[in-house]
């Protein structure tokens, strides 16, 4: 009997031992898949120089956001911040792995040079005026007034194509905000966070806008050059951005520039697919 029991226990041990590798394989299969080698390769992203969002290669809210996204996905994202026109030209010449922020209306210009897009911000354009002046919320309120736009930027609804409007272009948002404050232009069309950061930075107290009445809303995208694994990478970036929105890290990295205690930050990360709402008629 004792010999029989020893054989029985030996058989059980062999069976259990044979099962261990299978169990380990099942555990590995259940784990989250690692990104492919193509997805994990470092990327250089050309980025437009925009106050608050992308100040330089080492500062800016969007820089902080994309670095955190890359950390979570497991890919190194290096942003090279350039004036918009230079960034566009360099990307068209084959420099860099991606370009941002590209607005939906401009996608056609890069149709032969990208393989995937990642929406990451909803650009909301407002009319900024001096205190005491009418704040235009529709296009017909622009007639007869001098409107400041920034060179190299694309504006919603084909604003530049409205040839009857009196438009003055400046080299930067900062220059336009100074012109508005000095009374050299009547209206400055600008993205909300950018304008608010400039008002704070320049110490202005005579600039107002209607935060409940955006003139246009346009999806801002990261476009990624075609390469093996680009669609997988784009999907992982999208999923990570949504996770960050849910855990509120997105709003901590891109807070409203005029944030006040007790007021919740806006989360300008709009849903997919990319959308575009033009200027109101």
PDB file of C-alpha atoms in Angstrom:
ATOM      1  CA  UNK A   1       0.000   0.000   0.000  1.00  0.00           C
ATOM      2  CA  UNK A   2       2.746   2.398   0.933  1.00  0.00           C
ATOM      3  CA  UNK A   3       4.504   1.785  -2.402  1.00  0.00           C
ATOM      4  CA  UNK A   4       1.215   2.353  -4.252  1.00  0.00           C
ATOM      5  CA  UNK A   5       0.671   5.678  -2.452  1.00  0.00           C
ATOM      6  CA  UNK A   6       4.202   6.787  -3.262  1.00  0.00           C
ATOM      7  CA  UNK A   7       3.622   6.083  -6.948  1.00  0.00           C
ATOM      8  CA  UNK A   8       0.272   7.822  -6.837  1.00  0.00           C
ATOM      9  CA  UNK A   9       1.753  10.975  -5.307  1.00  0.00           C
ATOM     10  CA  UNK A  10       4.628  10.883  -7.783  1.00  0.00           C
ATOM     11  CA  UNK A  11       2.141  10.762 -10.662  1.00  0.00           C
ATOM     12  CA  UNK A  12       0.181  13.693  -9.241  1.00  0.00           C
ATOM     13  CA  UNK A  13       3.365  15.729  -8.833  1.00  0.00           C
ATOM     14  CA  UNK A  14       4.375  15.057 -12.444  1.00  0.00           C
ATOM     15  CA  UNK A  15       0.953  16.110 -13.681  1.00  0.00           C
ATOM     16  CA  UNK A  16       0.998  19.271 -11.584  1.00  0.00           C
ATOM     17  CA  UNK A  17       4.526  20.078 -12.689  1.00  0.00           C
ATOM     18  CA  UNK A  18       3.548  19.685 -16.325  1.00  0.00           C
ATOM     19  CA  UNK A  19       0.721  22.095 -15.739  1.00  0.00           C
ATOM     20  CA  UNK A  20       2.856  24.949 -14.441  1.00  0.00           C
ATOM     21  CA  UNK A  21       4.251  26.067 -17.816  1.00  0.00           C
ATOM     22  CA  UNK A  22       0.786  26.041 -19.362  1.00  0.00           C
ATOM     23  CA  UNK A  23      -0.492  28.164 -16.476  1.00  0.00           C
ATOM     24  CA  UNK A  24       2.345  30.651 -16.960  1.00  0.00           C
ATOM     25  CA  UNK A  25       1.587  30.876 -20.678  1.00  0.00           C
ATOM     26  CA  UNK A  26      -2.061  31.575 -19.949  1.00  0.00           C
ATOM     27  CA  UNK A  27      -1.056  34.314 -17.510  1.00  0.00           C
ATOM     28  CA  UNK A  28       1.220  35.902 -20.109  1.00  0.00           C
ATOM     29  CA  UNK A  29      -1.530  35.789 -22.707  1.00  0.00           C
ATOM     30  CA  UNK A  30      -3.912  37.520 -20.332  1.00  0.00           C
ATOM     31  CA  UNK A  31      -1.444  40.373 -19.664  1.00  0.00           C
ATOM     32  CA  UNK A  32      -1.700  43.611 -21.623  1.00  0.00           C
ATOM     33  CA  UNK A  33       0.165  43.287 -24.936  1.00  0.00           C
ATOM     34  CA  UNK A  34       3.419  45.162 -25.177  1.00  0.00           C
ATOM     35  CA  UNK A  35       3.682  47.763 -27.957  1.00  0.00           C
ATOM     36  CA  UNK A  36       5.349  46.458 -31.086  1.00  0.00           C
ATOM     37  CA  UNK A  37       8.915  47.487 -31.884  1.00  0.00           C
ATOM     38  CA  UNK A  38       7.646  49.809 -34.624  1.00  0.00           C
ATOM     39  CA  UNK A  39       5.319  51.567 -32.186  1.00  0.00           C
ATOM     40  CA  UNK A  40       8.005  51.956 -29.523  1.00  0.00           C
ATOM     41  CA  UNK A  41      10.480  53.831 -31.750  1.00  0.00           C
ATOM     42  CA  UNK A  42      11.189  57.434 -30.624  1.00  0.00           C
ATOM     43  CA  UNK A  43       9.356  60.124 -32.584  1.00  0.00           C
ATOM     44  CA  UNK A  44      10.278  63.701 -33.442  1.00  0.00           C
ATOM     45  CA  UNK A  45       7.189  65.901 -33.699  1.00  0.00           C
ATOM     46  CA  UNK A  46       7.388  69.311 -35.368  1.00  0.00           C
ATOM     47  CA  UNK A  47       5.173  71.747 -33.457  1.00  0.00           C
ATOM     48  CA  UNK A  48       3.933  75.285 -34.024  1.00  0.00           C
ATOM     49  CA  UNK A  49       5.223  77.962 -31.671  1.00  0.00           C
ATOM     50  CA  UNK A  50       2.069  79.101 -29.799  1.00  0.00           C
ATOM     51  CA  UNK A  51       1.968  81.159 -26.580  1.00  0.00           C
ATOM     52  CA  UNK A  52       1.057  79.095 -23.511  1.00  0.00           C
ATOM     53  CA  UNK A  53       0.753  75.845 -25.482  1.00  0.00           C
ATOM     54  CA  UNK A  54       4.165  75.518 -27.143  1.00  0.00           C
ATOM     55  CA  UNK A  55       6.552  78.223 -25.977  1.00  0.00           C
ATOM     56  CA  UNK A  56       9.815  76.439 -26.784  1.00  0.00           C
ATOM     57  CA  UNK A  57      11.389  72.983 -26.999  1.00  0.00           C
ATOM     58  CA  UNK A  58      11.329  72.825 -23.215  1.00  0.00           C
ATOM     59  CA  UNK A  59       8.174  74.658 -22.113  1.00  0.00           C
ATOM     60  CA  UNK A  60       4.478  74.789 -22.884  1.00  0.00           C
ATOM     61  CA  UNK A  61       1.280  73.071 -21.782  1.00  0.00           C
ATOM     62  CA  UNK A  62       1.018  70.898 -24.902  1.00  0.00           C
ATOM     63  CA  UNK A  63       4.655  69.897 -24.547  1.00  0.00           C
ATOM     64  CA  UNK A  64       3.937  68.652 -21.027  1.00  0.00           C
ATOM     65  CA  UNK A  65       0.798  66.881 -22.233  1.00  0.00           C
ATOM     66  CA  UNK A  66       2.499  65.034 -25.096  1.00  0.00           C
ATOM     67  CA  UNK A  67       5.454  63.993 -22.952  1.00  0.00           C
ATOM     68  CA  UNK A  68       3.072  62.449 -20.422  1.00  0.00           C
ATOM     69  CA  UNK A  69       1.106  60.726 -23.190  1.00  0.00           C
ATOM     70  CA  UNK A  70       4.334  59.303 -24.586  1.00  0.00           C
ATOM     71  CA  UNK A  71       5.428  58.119 -21.137  1.00  0.00           C
ATOM     72  CA  UNK A  72       2.163  56.231 -20.640  1.00  0.00           C
ATOM     73  CA  UNK A  73       2.248  54.690 -24.105  1.00  0.00           C
ATOM     74  CA  UNK A  74       5.928  53.785 -23.835  1.00  0.00           C
ATOM     75  CA  UNK A  75       7.298  55.903 -26.669  1.00  0.00           C
ATOM     76  CA  UNK A  76       9.627  58.920 -26.503  1.00  0.00           C
ATOM     77  CA  UNK A  77       7.993  61.971 -28.110  1.00  0.00           C
ATOM     78  CA  UNK A  78      10.429  64.817 -28.776  1.00  0.00           C
ATOM     79  CA  UNK A  79       8.805  68.097 -29.836  1.00  0.00           C
ATOM     80  CA  UNK A  80      10.708  70.590 -31.978  1.00  0.00           C
ATOM     81  CA  UNK A  81       8.931  73.943 -31.694  1.00  0.00           C
ATOM     82  CA  UNK A  82       9.125  76.200 -34.764  1.00  0.00           C
ATOM     83  CA  UNK A  83       7.151  79.062 -36.321  1.00  0.00           C
ATOM     84  CA  UNK A  84       4.127  77.561 -38.096  1.00  0.00           C
ATOM     85  CA  UNK A  85       5.353  78.284 -41.633  1.00  0.00           C
ATOM     86  CA  UNK A  86       8.777  76.744 -40.961  1.00  0.00           C
ATOM     87  CA  UNK A  87       7.251  73.680 -39.296  1.00  0.00           C
ATOM     88  CA  UNK A  88       4.940  73.102 -42.263  1.00  0.00           C
ATOM     89  CA  UNK A  89       7.790  73.504 -44.743  1.00  0.00           C
ATOM     90  CA  UNK A  90      10.079  71.160 -42.843  1.00  0.00           C
ATOM     91  CA  UNK A  91       7.396  68.483 -42.554  1.00  0.00           C
ATOM     92  CA  UNK A  92       6.675  68.670 -46.301  1.00  0.00           C
ATOM     93  CA  UNK A  93      10.408  68.176 -46.914  1.00  0.00           C
ATOM     94  CA  UNK A  94      10.275  64.884 -45.037  1.00  0.00           C
ATOM     95  CA  UNK A  95      11.689  66.132 -41.744  1.00  0.00           C
ATOM     96  CA  UNK A  96      10.191  64.731 -38.547  1.00  0.00           C
ATOM     97  CA  UNK A  97       7.729  61.942 -37.808  1.00  0.00           C
ATOM     98  CA  UNK A  98       4.695  64.135 -37.120  1.00  0.00           C
ATOM     99  CA  UNK A  99       3.269  67.647 -37.076  1.00  0.00           C
ATOM    100  CA  UNK A 100       1.004  69.465 -34.615  1.00  0.00           C
ATOM    101  CA  UNK A 101      -1.387  71.126 -34.141  1.00  0.00           C
ATOM    102  CA  UNK A 102      -2.902  70.693 -37.606  1.00  0.00           C
ATOM    103  CA  UNK A 103      -6.488  71.897 -37.891  1.00  0.00           C
ATOM    104  CA  UNK A 104      -9.065  69.756 -39.679  1.00  0.00           C
ATOM    105  CA  UNK A 105      -9.562  72.240 -42.571  1.00  0.00           C
ATOM    106  CA  UNK A 106      -5.836  71.962 -43.371  1.00  0.00           C
ATOM    107  CA  UNK A 107      -5.654  68.167 -43.524  1.00  0.00           C
ATOM    108  CA  UNK A 108      -6.018  68.149 -47.303  1.00  0.00           C
ATOM    109  CA  UNK A 109      -2.730  70.040 -47.597  1.00  0.00           C
ATOM    110  CA  UNK A 110      -0.908  67.058 -46.063  1.00  0.00           C
ATOM    111  CA  UNK A 111      -2.981  64.259 -47.622  1.00  0.00           C
ATOM    112  CA  UNK A 112       0.043  62.546 -49.193  1.00  0.00           C
ATOM    113  CA  UNK A 113       2.286  62.748 -46.129  1.00  0.00           C
ATOM    114  CA  UNK A 114       0.446  61.296 -43.148  1.00  0.00           C
ATOM    115  CA  UNK A 115      -0.814  57.860 -42.230  1.00  0.00           C
ATOM    116  CA  UNK A 116      -2.829  58.566 -39.092  1.00  0.00           C
ATOM    117  CA  UNK A 117      -4.248  61.433 -37.056  1.00  0.00           C
ATOM    118  CA  UNK A 118      -4.744  61.908 -33.317  1.00  0.00           C
ATOM    119  CA  UNK A 119      -7.282  64.539 -32.156  1.00  0.00           C
ATOM    120  CA  UNK A 120      -6.086  66.059 -28.893  1.00  0.00           C
ATOM    121  CA  UNK A 121      -7.582  69.531 -28.479  1.00  0.00           C
ATOM    122  CA  UNK A 122     -10.604  71.556 -29.520  1.00  0.00           C
ATOM    123  CA  UNK A 123      -9.505  74.979 -30.700  1.00  0.00           C
ATOM    124  CA  UNK A 124     -12.165  77.557 -29.843  1.00  0.00           C
ATOM    125  CA  UNK A 125     -11.785  80.964 -31.458  1.00  0.00           C
ATOM    126  CA  UNK A 126     -13.194  84.123 -29.878  1.00  0.00           C
ATOM    127  CA  UNK A 127     -13.344  87.807 -30.666  1.00  0.00           C
ATOM    128  CA  UNK A 128     -11.344  89.834 -28.147  1.00  0.00           C
ATOM    129  CA  UNK A 129     -12.015  93.576 -27.882  1.00  0.00           C
ATOM    130  CA  UNK A 130     -11.200  96.469 -25.575  1.00  0.00           C
ATOM    131  CA  UNK A 131     -13.413  97.056 -22.572  1.00  0.00           C
ATOM    132  CA  UNK A 132     -16.540  99.043 -23.380  1.00  0.00           C
ATOM    133  CA  UNK A 133     -16.660  97.914 -27.022  1.00  0.00           C
ATOM    134  CA  UNK A 134     -19.270  95.612 -28.553  1.00  0.00           C
ATOM    135  CA  UNK A 135     -18.146  91.990 -28.525  1.00  0.00           C
ATOM    136  CA  UNK A 136     -18.997  90.509 -31.931  1.00  0.00           C
ATOM    137  CA  UNK A 137     -20.460  87.013 -31.857  1.00  0.00           C
ATOM    138  CA  UNK A 138     -21.561  86.768 -35.515  1.00  0.00           C
ATOM    139  CA  UNK A 139     -19.793  87.567 -38.764  1.00  0.00           C
ATOM    140  CA  UNK A 140     -22.066  90.480 -39.675  1.00  0.00           C
ATOM    141  CA  UNK A 141     -20.812  92.380 -36.616  1.00  0.00           C
ATOM    142  CA  UNK A 142     -17.300  92.550 -38.092  1.00  0.00           C
ATOM    143  CA  UNK A 143     -18.075  94.967 -40.924  1.00  0.00           C
ATOM    144  CA  UNK A 144     -16.260  98.293 -40.753  1.00  0.00           C
ATOM    145  CA  UNK A 145     -13.869  97.162 -38.019  1.00  0.00           C
ATOM    146  CA  UNK A 146     -10.187  96.334 -38.237  1.00  0.00           C
ATOM    147  CA  UNK A 147      -9.593  92.667 -37.421  1.00  0.00           C
ATOM    148  CA  UNK A 148      -6.257  91.337 -36.257  1.00  0.00           C
ATOM    149  CA  UNK A 149      -5.156  87.893 -37.440  1.00  0.00           C
ATOM    150  CA  UNK A 150      -1.850  86.095 -36.960  1.00  0.00           C
ATOM    151  CA  UNK A 151       0.288  85.198 -39.989  1.00  0.00           C
ATOM    152  CA  UNK A 152       0.485  81.495 -40.791  1.00  0.00           C
ATOM    153  CA  UNK A 153      -2.640  80.519 -38.843  1.00  0.00           C
ATOM    154  CA  UNK A 154      -5.715  78.878 -40.311  1.00  0.00           C
ATOM    155  CA  UNK A 155      -8.993  80.304 -39.032  1.00  0.00           C
ATOM    156  CA  UNK A 156     -12.358  78.573 -38.933  1.00  0.00           C
ATOM    157  CA  UNK A 157     -14.983  79.143 -41.585  1.00  0.00           C
ATOM    158  CA  UNK A 158     -12.631  80.633 -44.172  1.00  0.00           C
ATOM    159  CA  UNK A 159     -12.290  83.955 -42.375  1.00  0.00           C
ATOM    160  CA  UNK A 160      -9.357  84.975 -44.569  1.00  0.00           C
ATOM    161  CA  UNK A 161     -11.520  84.472 -47.656  1.00  0.00           C
ATOM    162  CA  UNK A 162     -13.964  87.171 -46.502  1.00  0.00           C
ATOM    163  CA  UNK A 163     -12.335  89.823 -48.697  1.00  0.00           C
ATOM    164  CA  UNK A 164     -14.763  92.556 -47.657  1.00  0.00           C
ATOM    165  CA  UNK A 165     -13.389  92.496 -44.115  1.00  0.00           C
ATOM    166  CA  UNK A 166     -10.619  94.848 -42.984  1.00  0.00           C
ATOM    167  CA  UNK A 167      -7.893  92.418 -41.933  1.00  0.00           C
ATOM    168  CA  UNK A 168      -4.453  93.225 -40.566  1.00  0.00           C
ATOM    169  CA  UNK A 169      -1.930  90.460 -40.002  1.00  0.00           C
ATOM    170  CA  UNK A 170       0.775  90.451 -37.340  1.00  0.00           C
ATOM    171  CA  UNK A 171       3.731  88.131 -36.923  1.00  0.00           C
ATOM    172  CA  UNK A 172       2.536  86.730 -33.589  1.00  0.00           C
ATOM    173  CA  UNK A 173      -0.396  86.515 -31.197  1.00  0.00           C
ATOM    174  CA  UNK A 174       1.581  88.638 -28.761  1.00  0.00           C
ATOM    175  CA  UNK A 175       1.946  91.435 -31.317  1.00  0.00           C
ATOM    176  CA  UNK A 176      -1.777  91.315 -32.085  1.00  0.00           C
ATOM    177  CA  UNK A 177      -2.732  91.471 -28.407  1.00  0.00           C
ATOM    178  CA  UNK A 178      -0.493  94.511 -27.923  1.00  0.00           C
ATOM    179  CA  UNK A 179      -2.063  96.176 -30.971  1.00  0.00           C
ATOM    180  CA  UNK A 180      -5.543  95.528 -29.615  1.00  0.00           C
ATOM    181  CA  UNK A 181      -4.707  96.943 -26.192  1.00  0.00           C
ATOM    182  CA  UNK A 182      -3.190 100.045 -27.826  1.00  0.00           C
ATOM    183  CA  UNK A 183      -6.247 100.634 -30.029  1.00  0.00           C
ATOM    184  CA  UNK A 184      -4.482  99.920 -33.329  1.00  0.00           C
ATOM    185  CA  UNK A 185      -7.007  97.194 -34.201  1.00  0.00           C
ATOM    186  CA  UNK A 186     -10.635  96.783 -33.115  1.00  0.00           C
ATOM    187  CA  UNK A 187     -10.894  92.998 -32.832  1.00  0.00           C
ATOM    188  CA  UNK A 188      -8.382  90.216 -32.320  1.00  0.00           C
ATOM    189  CA  UNK A 189      -9.473  86.682 -33.268  1.00  0.00           C
ATOM    190  CA  UNK A 190      -7.608  84.230 -31.065  1.00  0.00           C
ATOM    191  CA  UNK A 191      -7.771  80.808 -29.451  1.00  0.00           C
ATOM    192  CA  UNK A 192      -9.139  81.159 -25.929  1.00  0.00           C
ATOM    193  CA  UNK A 193      -6.304  79.744 -23.810  1.00  0.00           C
ATOM    194  CA  UNK A 194      -3.651  81.544 -25.848  1.00  0.00           C
ATOM    195  CA  UNK A 195      -5.391  84.900 -25.459  1.00  0.00           C
ATOM    196  CA  UNK A 196      -6.018  84.459 -21.744  1.00  0.00           C
ATOM    197  CA  UNK A 197      -2.371  83.590 -21.124  1.00  0.00           C
ATOM    198  CA  UNK A 198      -1.264  86.699 -23.049  1.00  0.00           C
ATOM    199  CA  UNK A 199      -3.661  88.948 -21.120  1.00  0.00           C
ATOM    200  CA  UNK A 200      -2.134  87.647 -17.898  1.00  0.00           C
ATOM    201  CA  UNK A 201       1.444  87.761 -19.168  1.00  0.00           C
ATOM    202  CA  UNK A 202       1.153  91.335 -20.496  1.00  0.00           C
ATOM    203  CA  UNK A 203      -0.725  92.547 -17.438  1.00  0.00           C
ATOM    204  CA  UNK A 204      -3.679  93.849 -19.450  1.00  0.00           C
ATOM    205  CA  UNK A 205      -6.933  94.856 -17.770  1.00  0.00           C
ATOM    206  CA  UNK A 206      -8.787  96.343 -20.733  1.00  0.00           C
ATOM    207  CA  UNK A 207      -9.434  93.235 -22.855  1.00  0.00           C
ATOM    208  CA  UNK A 208     -12.741  91.317 -22.784  1.00  0.00           C
ATOM    209  CA  UNK A 209     -14.529  88.547 -24.694  1.00  0.00           C
ATOM    210  CA  UNK A 210     -17.724  86.488 -24.536  1.00  0.00           C
ATOM    211  CA  UNK A 211     -16.657  83.053 -23.201  1.00  0.00           C
ATOM    212  CA  UNK A 212     -20.096  81.566 -23.905  1.00  0.00           C
ATOM    213  CA  UNK A 213     -19.977  82.552 -27.609  1.00  0.00           C
ATOM    214  CA  UNK A 214     -17.101  80.978 -29.563  1.00  0.00           C
ATOM    215  CA  UNK A 215     -16.971  82.121 -33.180  1.00  0.00           C
ATOM    216  CA  UNK A 216     -15.612  78.797 -34.391  1.00  0.00           C
ATOM    217  CA  UNK A 217     -14.567  75.410 -33.081  1.00  0.00           C
ATOM    218  CA  UNK A 218     -11.975  73.363 -34.917  1.00  0.00           C
ATOM    219  CA  UNK A 219     -10.333  70.065 -34.023  1.00  0.00           C
ATOM    220  CA  UNK A 220      -6.562  70.244 -33.500  1.00  0.00           C
ATOM    221  CA  UNK A 221      -4.720  67.114 -34.579  1.00  0.00           C
ATOM    222  CA  UNK A 222      -1.359  65.450 -34.341  1.00  0.00           C
ATOM    223  CA  UNK A 223      -0.657  63.990 -37.778  1.00  0.00           C
ATOM    224  CA  UNK A 224       1.786  61.086 -38.006  1.00  0.00           C
ATOM    225  CA  UNK A 225       3.830  60.245 -41.070  1.00  0.00           C
ATOM    226  CA  UNK A 226       3.098  56.915 -42.757  1.00  0.00           C
ATOM    227  CA  UNK A 227       5.298  54.096 -41.455  1.00  0.00           C
ATOM    228  CA  UNK A 228       4.890  50.535 -40.154  1.00  0.00           C
ATOM    229  CA  UNK A 229       2.769  50.459 -37.007  1.00  0.00           C
ATOM    230  CA  UNK A 230       1.523  54.044 -37.292  1.00  0.00           C
ATOM    231  CA  UNK A 231      -2.157  53.098 -36.999  1.00  0.00           C
ATOM    232  CA  UNK A 232      -1.484  51.019 -33.874  1.00  0.00           C
ATOM    233  CA  UNK A 233       0.469  53.921 -32.381  1.00  0.00           C
ATOM    234  CA  UNK A 234      -2.300  56.425 -33.181  1.00  0.00           C
ATOM    235  CA  UNK A 235      -4.889  54.191 -31.528  1.00  0.00           C
ATOM    236  CA  UNK A 236      -2.794  53.860 -28.367  1.00  0.00           C
ATOM    237  CA  UNK A 237      -2.313  57.635 -28.238  1.00  0.00           C
ATOM    238  CA  UNK A 238      -6.068  58.216 -28.599  1.00  0.00           C
ATOM    239  CA  UNK A 239      -6.891  55.717 -25.869  1.00  0.00           C
ATOM    240  CA  UNK A 240      -4.314  57.267 -23.546  1.00  0.00           C
ATOM    241  CA  UNK A 241      -5.688  60.778 -24.096  1.00  0.00           C
ATOM    242  CA  UNK A 242      -9.164  59.573 -23.168  1.00  0.00           C
ATOM    243  CA  UNK A 243      -7.801  57.868 -20.065  1.00  0.00           C
ATOM    244  CA  UNK A 244      -6.103  61.115 -19.076  1.00  0.00           C
ATOM    245  CA  UNK A 245      -9.321  62.997 -19.568  1.00  0.00           C
ATOM    246  CA  UNK A 246     -11.113  60.525 -17.325  1.00  0.00           C
ATOM    247  CA  UNK A 247      -8.510  60.675 -14.533  1.00  0.00           C
ATOM    248  CA  UNK A 248      -8.340  64.500 -14.830  1.00  0.00           C
ATOM    249  CA  UNK A 249      -4.613  64.581 -15.546  1.00  0.00           C
ATOM    250  CA  UNK A 250      -5.431  66.209 -18.902  1.00  0.00           C
ATOM    251  CA  UNK A 251      -6.959  69.264 -17.237  1.00  0.00           C
ATOM    252  CA  UNK A 252      -4.066  69.481 -14.783  1.00  0.00           C
ATOM    253  CA  UNK A 253      -1.569  69.607 -17.645  1.00  0.00           C
ATOM    254  CA  UNK A 254      -3.625  72.079 -19.724  1.00  0.00           C
ATOM    255  CA  UNK A 255      -5.358  74.282 -17.144  1.00  0.00           C
ATOM    256  CA  UNK A 256      -7.231  77.460 -17.968  1.00  0.00           C
ATOM    257  CA  UNK A 257      -4.619  80.250 -17.843  1.00  0.00           C
ATOM    258  CA  UNK A 258      -6.932  82.405 -15.678  1.00  0.00           C
ATOM    259  CA  UNK A 259      -7.876  79.573 -13.344  1.00  0.00           C
ATOM    260  CA  UNK A 260      -9.536  80.701 -10.137  1.00  0.00           C
ATOM    261  CA  UNK A 261      -9.897  78.685  -6.963  1.00  0.00           C
ATOM    262  CA  UNK A 262     -13.055  76.600  -7.013  1.00  0.00           C
ATOM    263  CA  UNK A 263     -13.648  76.907 -10.758  1.00  0.00           C
ATOM    264  CA  UNK A 264     -13.276  73.684 -12.693  1.00  0.00           C
ATOM    265  CA  UNK A 265     -10.970  73.678 -15.703  1.00  0.00           C
ATOM    266  CA  UNK A 266     -12.468  73.198 -19.152  1.00  0.00           C
ATOM    267  CA  UNK A 267     -11.538  69.930 -20.837  1.00  0.00           C
ATOM    268  CA  UNK A 268     -11.092  70.819 -24.483  1.00  0.00           C
ATOM    269  CA  UNK A 269     -10.570  67.290 -25.705  1.00  0.00           C
ATOM    270  CA  UNK A 270     -13.428  66.653 -28.056  1.00  0.00           C
ATOM    271  CA  UNK A 271     -14.735  63.280 -29.245  1.00  0.00           C
ATOM    272  CA  UNK A 272     -13.722  61.450 -32.389  1.00  0.00           C
ATOM    273  CA  UNK A 273     -14.001  61.662 -35.326  1.00  0.00           C
ATOM    274  CA  UNK A 274     -12.470  65.098 -35.991  1.00  0.00           C
ATOM    275  CA  UNK A 275     -15.113  67.756 -36.444  1.00  0.00           C
ATOM    276  CA  UNK A 276     -15.305  71.325 -37.641  1.00  0.00           C
ATOM    277  CA  UNK A 277     -17.825  74.029 -36.906  1.00  0.00           C
ATOM    278  CA  UNK A 278     -17.394  77.199 -38.972  1.00  0.00           C
ATOM    279  CA  UNK A 279     -17.973  80.807 -38.074  1.00  0.00           C
ATOM    280  CA  UNK A 280     -21.575  81.707 -37.439  1.00  0.00           C
ATOM    281  CA  UNK A 281     -23.188  83.591 -40.330  1.00  0.00           C
TER     282      UNK A 281
END
